[in-house]
Short mmCIF file of C-alpha atoms and ligand atoms in Angstrom, two decimals:
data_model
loop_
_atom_site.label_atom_id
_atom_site.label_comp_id
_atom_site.label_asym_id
_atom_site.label_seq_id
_atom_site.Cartn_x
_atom_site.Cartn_y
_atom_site.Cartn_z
CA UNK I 985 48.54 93.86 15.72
CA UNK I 986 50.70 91.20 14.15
CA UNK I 987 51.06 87.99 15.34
CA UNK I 988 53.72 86.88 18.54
CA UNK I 989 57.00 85.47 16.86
CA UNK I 990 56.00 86.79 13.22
CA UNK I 991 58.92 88.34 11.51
CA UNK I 992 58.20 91.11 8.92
CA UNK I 993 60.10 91.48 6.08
CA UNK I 994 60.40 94.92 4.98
CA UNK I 995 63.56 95.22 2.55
CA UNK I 996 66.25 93.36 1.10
CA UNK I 997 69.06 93.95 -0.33
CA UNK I 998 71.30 91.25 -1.40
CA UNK I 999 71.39 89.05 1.58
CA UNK I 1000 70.96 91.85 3.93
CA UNK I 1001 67.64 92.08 5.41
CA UNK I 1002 65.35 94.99 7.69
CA UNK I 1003 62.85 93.77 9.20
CA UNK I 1004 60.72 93.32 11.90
CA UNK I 1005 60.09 90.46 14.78
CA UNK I 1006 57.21 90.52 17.35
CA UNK I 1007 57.50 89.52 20.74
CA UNK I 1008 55.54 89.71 23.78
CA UNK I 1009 57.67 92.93 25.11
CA UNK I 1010 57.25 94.62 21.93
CA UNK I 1011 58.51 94.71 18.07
CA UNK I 1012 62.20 94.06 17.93
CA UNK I 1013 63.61 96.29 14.23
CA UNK I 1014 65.70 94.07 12.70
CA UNK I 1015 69.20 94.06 12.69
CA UNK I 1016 69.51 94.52 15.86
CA UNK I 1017 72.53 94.43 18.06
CA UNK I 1018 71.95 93.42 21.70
CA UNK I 1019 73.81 94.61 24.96
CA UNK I 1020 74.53 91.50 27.37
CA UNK I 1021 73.49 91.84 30.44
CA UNK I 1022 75.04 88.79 32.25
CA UNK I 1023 73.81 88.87 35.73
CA UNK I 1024 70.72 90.56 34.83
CA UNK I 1025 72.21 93.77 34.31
CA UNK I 1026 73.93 95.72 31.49
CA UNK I 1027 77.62 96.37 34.06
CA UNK I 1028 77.79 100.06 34.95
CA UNK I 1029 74.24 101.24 33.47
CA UNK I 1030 70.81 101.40 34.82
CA UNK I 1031 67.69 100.29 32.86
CA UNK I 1032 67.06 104.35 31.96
CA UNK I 1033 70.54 105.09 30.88
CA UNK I 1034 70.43 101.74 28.49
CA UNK I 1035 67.20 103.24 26.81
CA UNK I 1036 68.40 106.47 26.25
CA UNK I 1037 71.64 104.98 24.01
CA UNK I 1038 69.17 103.03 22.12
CA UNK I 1039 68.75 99.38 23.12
CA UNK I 1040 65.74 97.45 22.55
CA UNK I 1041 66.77 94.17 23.04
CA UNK I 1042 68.91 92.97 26.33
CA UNK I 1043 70.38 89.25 26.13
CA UNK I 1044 70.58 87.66 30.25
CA UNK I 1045 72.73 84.68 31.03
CA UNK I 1046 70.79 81.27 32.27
CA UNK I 1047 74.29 80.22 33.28
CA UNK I 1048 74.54 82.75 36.01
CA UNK I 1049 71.04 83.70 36.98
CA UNK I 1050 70.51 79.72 37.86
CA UNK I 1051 73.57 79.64 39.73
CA UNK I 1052 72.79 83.07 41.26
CA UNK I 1053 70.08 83.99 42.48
CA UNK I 1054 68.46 81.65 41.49
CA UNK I 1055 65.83 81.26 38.41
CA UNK I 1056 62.76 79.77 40.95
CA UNK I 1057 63.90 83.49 42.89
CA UNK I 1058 63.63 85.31 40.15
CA UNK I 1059 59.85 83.73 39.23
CA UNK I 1060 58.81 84.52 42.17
CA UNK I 1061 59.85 87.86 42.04
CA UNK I 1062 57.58 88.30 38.59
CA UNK I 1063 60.28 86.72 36.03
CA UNK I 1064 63.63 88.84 34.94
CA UNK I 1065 61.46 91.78 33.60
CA UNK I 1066 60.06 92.89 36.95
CA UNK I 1067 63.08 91.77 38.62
CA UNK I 1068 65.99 93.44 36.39
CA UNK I 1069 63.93 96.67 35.91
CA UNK I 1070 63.65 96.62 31.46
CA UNK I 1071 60.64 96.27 30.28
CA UNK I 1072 61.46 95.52 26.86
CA UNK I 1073 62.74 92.49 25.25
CA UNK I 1074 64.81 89.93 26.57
CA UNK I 1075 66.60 86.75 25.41
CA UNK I 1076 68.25 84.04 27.60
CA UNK I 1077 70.79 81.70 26.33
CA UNK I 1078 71.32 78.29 27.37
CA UNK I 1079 73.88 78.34 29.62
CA UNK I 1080 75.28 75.84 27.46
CA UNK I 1081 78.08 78.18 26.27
CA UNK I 1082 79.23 78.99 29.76
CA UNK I 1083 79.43 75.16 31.15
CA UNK I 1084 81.21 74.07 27.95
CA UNK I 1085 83.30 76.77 29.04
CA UNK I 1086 84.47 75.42 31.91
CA UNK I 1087 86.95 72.74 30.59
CA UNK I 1088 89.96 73.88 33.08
CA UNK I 1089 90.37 71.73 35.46
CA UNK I 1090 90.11 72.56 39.57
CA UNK I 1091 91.72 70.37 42.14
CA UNK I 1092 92.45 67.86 39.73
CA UNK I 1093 88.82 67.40 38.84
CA UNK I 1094 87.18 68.58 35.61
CA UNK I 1095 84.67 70.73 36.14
CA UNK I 1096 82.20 69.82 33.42
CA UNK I 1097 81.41 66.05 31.84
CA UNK I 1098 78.77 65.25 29.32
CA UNK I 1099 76.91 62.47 28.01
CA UNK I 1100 74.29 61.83 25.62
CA UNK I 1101 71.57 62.97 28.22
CA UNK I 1102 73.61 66.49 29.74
CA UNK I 1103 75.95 67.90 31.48
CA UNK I 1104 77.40 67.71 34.55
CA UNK I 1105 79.35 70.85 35.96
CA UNK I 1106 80.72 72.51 38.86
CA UNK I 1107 79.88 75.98 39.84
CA UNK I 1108 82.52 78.63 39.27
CA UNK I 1109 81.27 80.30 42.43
CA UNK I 1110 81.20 77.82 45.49
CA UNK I 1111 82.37 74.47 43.74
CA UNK I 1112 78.61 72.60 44.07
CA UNK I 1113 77.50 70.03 41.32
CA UNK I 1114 74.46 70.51 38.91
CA UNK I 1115 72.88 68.71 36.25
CA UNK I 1116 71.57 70.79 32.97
CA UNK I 1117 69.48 68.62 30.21
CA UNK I 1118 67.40 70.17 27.66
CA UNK I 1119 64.60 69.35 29.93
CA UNK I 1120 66.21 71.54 32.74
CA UNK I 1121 67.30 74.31 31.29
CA UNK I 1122 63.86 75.05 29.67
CA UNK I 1123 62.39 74.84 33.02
CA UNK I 1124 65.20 77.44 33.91
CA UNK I 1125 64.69 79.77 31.04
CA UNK I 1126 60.84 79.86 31.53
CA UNK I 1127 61.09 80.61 35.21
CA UNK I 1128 63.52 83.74 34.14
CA UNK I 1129 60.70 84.19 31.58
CA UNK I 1130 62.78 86.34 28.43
CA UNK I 1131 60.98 86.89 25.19
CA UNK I 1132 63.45 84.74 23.49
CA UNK I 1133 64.80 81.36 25.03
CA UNK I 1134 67.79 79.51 23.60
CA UNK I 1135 67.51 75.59 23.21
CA UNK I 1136 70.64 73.66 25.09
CA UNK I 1137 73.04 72.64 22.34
CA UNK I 1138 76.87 71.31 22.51
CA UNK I 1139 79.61 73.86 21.73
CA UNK I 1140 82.31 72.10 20.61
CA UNK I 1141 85.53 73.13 19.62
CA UNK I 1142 84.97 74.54 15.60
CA UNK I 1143 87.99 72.75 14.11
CA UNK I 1144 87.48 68.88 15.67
CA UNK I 1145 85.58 67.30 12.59
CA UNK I 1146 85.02 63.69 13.86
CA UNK I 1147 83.94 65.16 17.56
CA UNK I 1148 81.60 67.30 16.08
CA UNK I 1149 80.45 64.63 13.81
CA UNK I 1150 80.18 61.59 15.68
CA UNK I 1151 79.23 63.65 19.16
CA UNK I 1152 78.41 67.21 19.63
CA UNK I 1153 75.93 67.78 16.43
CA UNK I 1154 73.72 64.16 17.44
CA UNK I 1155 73.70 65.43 20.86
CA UNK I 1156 72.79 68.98 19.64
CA UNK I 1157 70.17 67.76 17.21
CA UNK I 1158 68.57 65.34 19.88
CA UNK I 1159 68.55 67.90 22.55
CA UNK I 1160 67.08 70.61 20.47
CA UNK I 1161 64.01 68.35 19.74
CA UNK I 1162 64.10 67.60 23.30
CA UNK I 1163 63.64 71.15 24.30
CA UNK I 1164 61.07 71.67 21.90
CA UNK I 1165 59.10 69.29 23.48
CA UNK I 1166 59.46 70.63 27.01
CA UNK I 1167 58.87 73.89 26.45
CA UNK I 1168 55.36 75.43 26.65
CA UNK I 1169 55.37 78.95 27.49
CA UNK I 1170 53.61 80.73 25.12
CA UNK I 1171 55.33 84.49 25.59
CA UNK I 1172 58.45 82.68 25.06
CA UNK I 1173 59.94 82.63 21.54
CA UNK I 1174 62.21 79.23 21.66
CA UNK I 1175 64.82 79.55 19.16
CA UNK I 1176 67.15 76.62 17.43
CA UNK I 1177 70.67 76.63 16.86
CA UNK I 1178 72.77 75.31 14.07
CA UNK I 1179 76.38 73.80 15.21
CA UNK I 1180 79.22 72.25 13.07
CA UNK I 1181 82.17 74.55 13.44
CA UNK I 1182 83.81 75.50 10.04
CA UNK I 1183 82.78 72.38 8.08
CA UNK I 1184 80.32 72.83 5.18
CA UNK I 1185 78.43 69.56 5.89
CA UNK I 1186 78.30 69.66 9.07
CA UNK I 1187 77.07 73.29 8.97
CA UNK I 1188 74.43 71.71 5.82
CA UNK I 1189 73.52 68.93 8.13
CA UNK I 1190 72.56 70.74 11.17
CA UNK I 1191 71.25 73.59 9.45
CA UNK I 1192 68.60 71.06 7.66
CA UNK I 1193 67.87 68.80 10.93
CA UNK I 1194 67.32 72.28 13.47
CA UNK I 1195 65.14 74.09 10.26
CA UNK I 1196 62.59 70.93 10.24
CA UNK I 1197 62.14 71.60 13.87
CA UNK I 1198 60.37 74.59 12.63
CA UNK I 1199 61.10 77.02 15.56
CA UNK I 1200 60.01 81.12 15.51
CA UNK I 1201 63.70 81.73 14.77
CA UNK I 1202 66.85 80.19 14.10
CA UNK I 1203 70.43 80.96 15.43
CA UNK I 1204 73.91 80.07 14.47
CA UNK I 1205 76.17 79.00 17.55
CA UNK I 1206 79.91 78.01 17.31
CA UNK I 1207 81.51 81.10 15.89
CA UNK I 1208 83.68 83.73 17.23
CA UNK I 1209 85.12 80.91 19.41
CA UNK I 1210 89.03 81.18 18.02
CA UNK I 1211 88.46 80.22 13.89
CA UNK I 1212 89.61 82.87 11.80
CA UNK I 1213 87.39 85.50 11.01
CA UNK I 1214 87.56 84.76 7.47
CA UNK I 1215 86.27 81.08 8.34
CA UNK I 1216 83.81 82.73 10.29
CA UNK I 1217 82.44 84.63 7.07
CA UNK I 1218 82.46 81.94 5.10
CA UNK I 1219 80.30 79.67 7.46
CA UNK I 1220 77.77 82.54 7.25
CA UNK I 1221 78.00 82.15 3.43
CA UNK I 1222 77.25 78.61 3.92
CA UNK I 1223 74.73 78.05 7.04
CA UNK I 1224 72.42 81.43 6.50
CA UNK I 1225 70.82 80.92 2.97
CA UNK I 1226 69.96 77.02 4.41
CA UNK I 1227 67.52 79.21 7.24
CA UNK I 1228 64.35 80.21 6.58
CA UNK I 1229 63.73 84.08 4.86
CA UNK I 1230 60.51 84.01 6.69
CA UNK I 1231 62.46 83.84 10.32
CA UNK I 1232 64.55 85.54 12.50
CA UNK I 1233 68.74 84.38 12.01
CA UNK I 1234 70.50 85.22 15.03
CA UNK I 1235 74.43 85.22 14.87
CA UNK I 1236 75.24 84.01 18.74
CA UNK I 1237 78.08 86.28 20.53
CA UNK I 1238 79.56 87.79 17.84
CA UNK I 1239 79.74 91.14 17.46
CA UNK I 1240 82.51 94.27 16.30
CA UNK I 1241 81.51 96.97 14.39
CA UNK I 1242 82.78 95.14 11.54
CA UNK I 1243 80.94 91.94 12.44
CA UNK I 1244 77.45 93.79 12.10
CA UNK I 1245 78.59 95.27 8.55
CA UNK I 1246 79.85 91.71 7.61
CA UNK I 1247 77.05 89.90 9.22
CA UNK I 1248 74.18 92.05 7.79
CA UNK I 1249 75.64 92.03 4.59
CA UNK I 1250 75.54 87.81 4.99
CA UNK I 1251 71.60 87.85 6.24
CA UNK I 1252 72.10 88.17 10.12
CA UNK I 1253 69.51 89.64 11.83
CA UNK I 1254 70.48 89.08 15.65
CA UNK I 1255 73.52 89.85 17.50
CA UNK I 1256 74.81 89.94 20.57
CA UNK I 1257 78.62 90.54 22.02
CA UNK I 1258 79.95 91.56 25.45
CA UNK I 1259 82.78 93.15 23.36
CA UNK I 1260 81.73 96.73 23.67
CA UNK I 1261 80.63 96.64 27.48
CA UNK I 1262 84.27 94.81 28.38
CA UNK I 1263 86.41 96.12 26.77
CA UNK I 1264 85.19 99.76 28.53
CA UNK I 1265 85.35 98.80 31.57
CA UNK I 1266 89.30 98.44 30.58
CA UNK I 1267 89.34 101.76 29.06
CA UNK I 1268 88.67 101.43 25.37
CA UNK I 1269 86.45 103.43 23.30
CA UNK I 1270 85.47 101.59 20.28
CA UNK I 1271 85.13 104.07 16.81
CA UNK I 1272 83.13 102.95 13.58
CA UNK I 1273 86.85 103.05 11.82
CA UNK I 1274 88.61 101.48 15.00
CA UNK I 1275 89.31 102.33 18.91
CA UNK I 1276 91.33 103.85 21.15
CA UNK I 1277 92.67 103.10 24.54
CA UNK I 1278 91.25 106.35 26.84
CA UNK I 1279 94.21 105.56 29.99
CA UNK I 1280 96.65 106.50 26.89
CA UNK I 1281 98.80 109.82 28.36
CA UNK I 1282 98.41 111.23 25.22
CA UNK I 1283 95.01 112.30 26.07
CA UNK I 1284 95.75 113.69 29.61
CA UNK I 1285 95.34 117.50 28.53
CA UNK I 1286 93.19 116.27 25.67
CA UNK I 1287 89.49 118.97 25.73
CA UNK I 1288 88.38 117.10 22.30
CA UNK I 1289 85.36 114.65 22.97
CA UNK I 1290 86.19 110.83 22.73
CA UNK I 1291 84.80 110.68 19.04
CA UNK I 1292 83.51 114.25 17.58
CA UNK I 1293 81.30 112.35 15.33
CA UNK I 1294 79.56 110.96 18.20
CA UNK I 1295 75.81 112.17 19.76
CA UNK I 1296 76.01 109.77 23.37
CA UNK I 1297 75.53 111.37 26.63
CA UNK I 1298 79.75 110.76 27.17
CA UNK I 1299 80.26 112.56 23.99
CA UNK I 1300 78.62 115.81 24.56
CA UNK I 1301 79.56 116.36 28.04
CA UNK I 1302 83.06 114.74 28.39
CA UNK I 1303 86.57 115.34 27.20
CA UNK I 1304 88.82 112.71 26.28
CA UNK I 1305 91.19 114.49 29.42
CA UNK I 1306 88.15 114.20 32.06
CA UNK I 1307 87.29 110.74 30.38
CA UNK I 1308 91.56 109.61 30.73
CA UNK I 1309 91.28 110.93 34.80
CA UNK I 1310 88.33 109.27 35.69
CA UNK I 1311 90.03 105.54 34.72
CA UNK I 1312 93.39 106.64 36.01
CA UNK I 1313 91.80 107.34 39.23
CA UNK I 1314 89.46 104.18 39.17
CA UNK I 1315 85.91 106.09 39.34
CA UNK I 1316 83.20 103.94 38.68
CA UNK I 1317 81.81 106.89 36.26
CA UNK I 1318 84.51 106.08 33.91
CA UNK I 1319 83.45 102.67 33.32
CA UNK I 1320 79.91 103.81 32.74
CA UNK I 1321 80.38 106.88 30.34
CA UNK I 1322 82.58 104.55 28.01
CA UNK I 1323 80.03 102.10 27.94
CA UNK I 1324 77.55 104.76 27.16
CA UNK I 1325 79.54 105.73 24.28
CA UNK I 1326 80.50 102.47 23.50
CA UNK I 1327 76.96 101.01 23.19
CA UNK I 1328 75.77 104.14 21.72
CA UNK I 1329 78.47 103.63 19.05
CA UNK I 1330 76.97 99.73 18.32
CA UNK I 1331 73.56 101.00 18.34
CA UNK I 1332 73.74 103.84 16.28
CA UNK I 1333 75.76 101.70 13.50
CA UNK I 1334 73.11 98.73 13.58
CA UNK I 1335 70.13 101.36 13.18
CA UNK I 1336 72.14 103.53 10.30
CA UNK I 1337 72.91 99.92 8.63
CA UNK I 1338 69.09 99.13 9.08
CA UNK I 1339 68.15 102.70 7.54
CA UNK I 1340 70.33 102.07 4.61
CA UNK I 1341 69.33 99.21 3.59
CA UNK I 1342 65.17 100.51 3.84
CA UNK I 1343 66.39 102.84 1.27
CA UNK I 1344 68.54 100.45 -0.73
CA UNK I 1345 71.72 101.79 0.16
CA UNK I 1346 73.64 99.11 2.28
CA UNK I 1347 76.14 98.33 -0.57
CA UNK I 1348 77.24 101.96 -0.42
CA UNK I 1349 76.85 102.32 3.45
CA UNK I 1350 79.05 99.49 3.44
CA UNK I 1351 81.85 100.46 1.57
CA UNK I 1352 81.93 103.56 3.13
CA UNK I 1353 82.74 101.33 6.42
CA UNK I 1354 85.38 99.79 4.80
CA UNK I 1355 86.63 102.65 3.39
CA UNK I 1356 87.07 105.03 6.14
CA UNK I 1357 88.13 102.48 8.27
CA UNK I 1358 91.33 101.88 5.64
CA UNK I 1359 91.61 105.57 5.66
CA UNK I 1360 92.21 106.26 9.17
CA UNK I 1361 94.74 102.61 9.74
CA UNK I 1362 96.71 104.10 6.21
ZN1 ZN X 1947 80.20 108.86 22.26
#
């Protein structure tokens, strides 16, 4: 039996990485693409139906489960394992994402302030004040009781340099030490997370002051978050070789099917994206080379399966025409056999990327990706 929060390093090729990270609900293989599950649940699938596409890991938001119902609920209930039903990994964010989130304004009021201490926000659901510090939010993420907590950090926008400089990465640094030294829950995995937008430096700077924190893993926050994706990549070029090979790196929020090509190939290990799960409850079926949009007429008398190169559940049983009627007439079943497929489709591509690279075939996995992707837009 290895060790809680050791990570296992079983091939390498380039930068990309398989490997293996232990955590009180089990070994998570690494890379390894989690489903979001917001408000403790994976929208339109049960627990069974989320194990039989292939998930291991199942990210919860802090955010909304403080908010509602409640984390001291949900502890008393037996934590978010016993409550949501998966008895397999979980990770929590911060809720720091979600309140920074919430610059709009209601009523003339703004419905989020910070200072060097935390945040102040109003809830998107009945208007209420609350408070998060680092100090808070670990007592909220080790009531839900996940495998993997997030430390509170400041997500600034990625483009303001002085802001980021002078404000959110001090206030990022200081708070991650902060929630290092509140937390004590010795299931829980509490990760760091290295800010600074799309600047080198900054990137350098938090990157060294979050790795002498020594946490069991290390994320990188701030991306996917409107930079281009070719700033995006770069930052990965920059931030992941300043992490330590002998931890997990998990890539917060971001994740296409080309993202987990691009992202592996750059020595991610983690990701997590509502992308797949959203976008089918609006009727799009994501592809390895692409996607298509399922309420398109074109596929009314269609008896082909959404993707013939696909094994889900959807796949098998469905044609594209049943698939098209089912959103045209607003069933509920719709939503959930594209996000079958959907999260079958992200699953199946992390664990063929982690297969190739066991056998030292990534660099031809990948530009076979690229490839056939070109192909079918040509
Ligand atoms: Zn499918």
């Amino acid at each position: 039996m290895s060790d809680l929060f050791s990570y296992d390093l079983l091939a390498a090729e380039g930068e990309a990485r398989a490997g293996v990270f232990h955590t009180a609900h089990g070994p998570l293989p690494t890379p390894i693409y989690a489903p979001v599950g917001t408000q403790a649940t994976v929208k339109a699938m049960t627990p069974a139906q989320l194990r039989e596409v292939g998930a291991v890991l199942v990210l919860a938001n802090t955010y909304h489960l403080y908010l509602r119902p409640g984390d001291e609920l949900v502890a008393s209930l037996g934590g978010l394992h016993a409550f949501m039903g998966w008895d397999g990994p979980i990770l929590t964010d911060s809720g720091g994402f979600q309140v920074f989130s919430l610059a709009g304004h209601q009523g003339g009021e703004s419905l989020r302030k910070i200072d060097d201490d935390g945040v102040t926000f109003r809830s998107h659901i009945d208007g209420r004040r609350h408070r998060f510090t680092p100090e808070k939010v670990m007592e909220i993420e080790q009531n839900l009781g996940a495998d993997i907590a997030m430390v509170l950090d400041e997500c600034a926008v990625p483009d303001n340099y002085d802001y980021l400089k002078e404000h959110a990465l001090p206030r990022t640094h200081a708070w991650a030490g902060r929630c290092k030294a509140a937390h004590s829950r010795p299931d829980q995995a509490l990760f760091g997370i290295v800010q600074g937008g799309v600047f080198s430096d900054l990137r350098q700077e938090s990157a060294r002051q979050i790795v002498d924190l020594d946490f069991p893993g290390n994320a990188i926050g701030g991306l996917s978050v409107g930079e281009s994706k070719q700033a995006m990549l770069d930052t990965l070029d920059i931030t992941v070789p300043l992490l330590p090979e002998d931890k997990p790196r998990y890539l917060m929020g971001v994740g296409t099917p080309e993202d987990l090509v691009e992202g592996v190939a750059r020595g991610i290990d983690i990701f997590d994206c509502v992308l797949p799960t959203r976008v089918a409850r609006n009727g799009q079926a994501l592809l390895r080379t692409g996607k298509y949009n399922m309420r398109n007429a074109k596929f009314a008398e269609d008896p082909a399966p959404i993707d013939e190169t696909c094994g889900c559940y959807a796949c098998r049983r469905f044609s594209r025409a049943y698939i098209r009627h089912l959103l045209v007439a607003k069933e509920i079943l719709g939503a959930t056999l594209l996000t079958i497929h959907n999260l079958y489709l992200m699953l199946t591509l992390i664990h063929d990327i982690r297969a190739a690279i066991l056998v030292g075939q990534f660099a031809d996995f990948r530009a076979a990706f690229w490839a056939a992707r070109e192909e079918r837009a040509a």
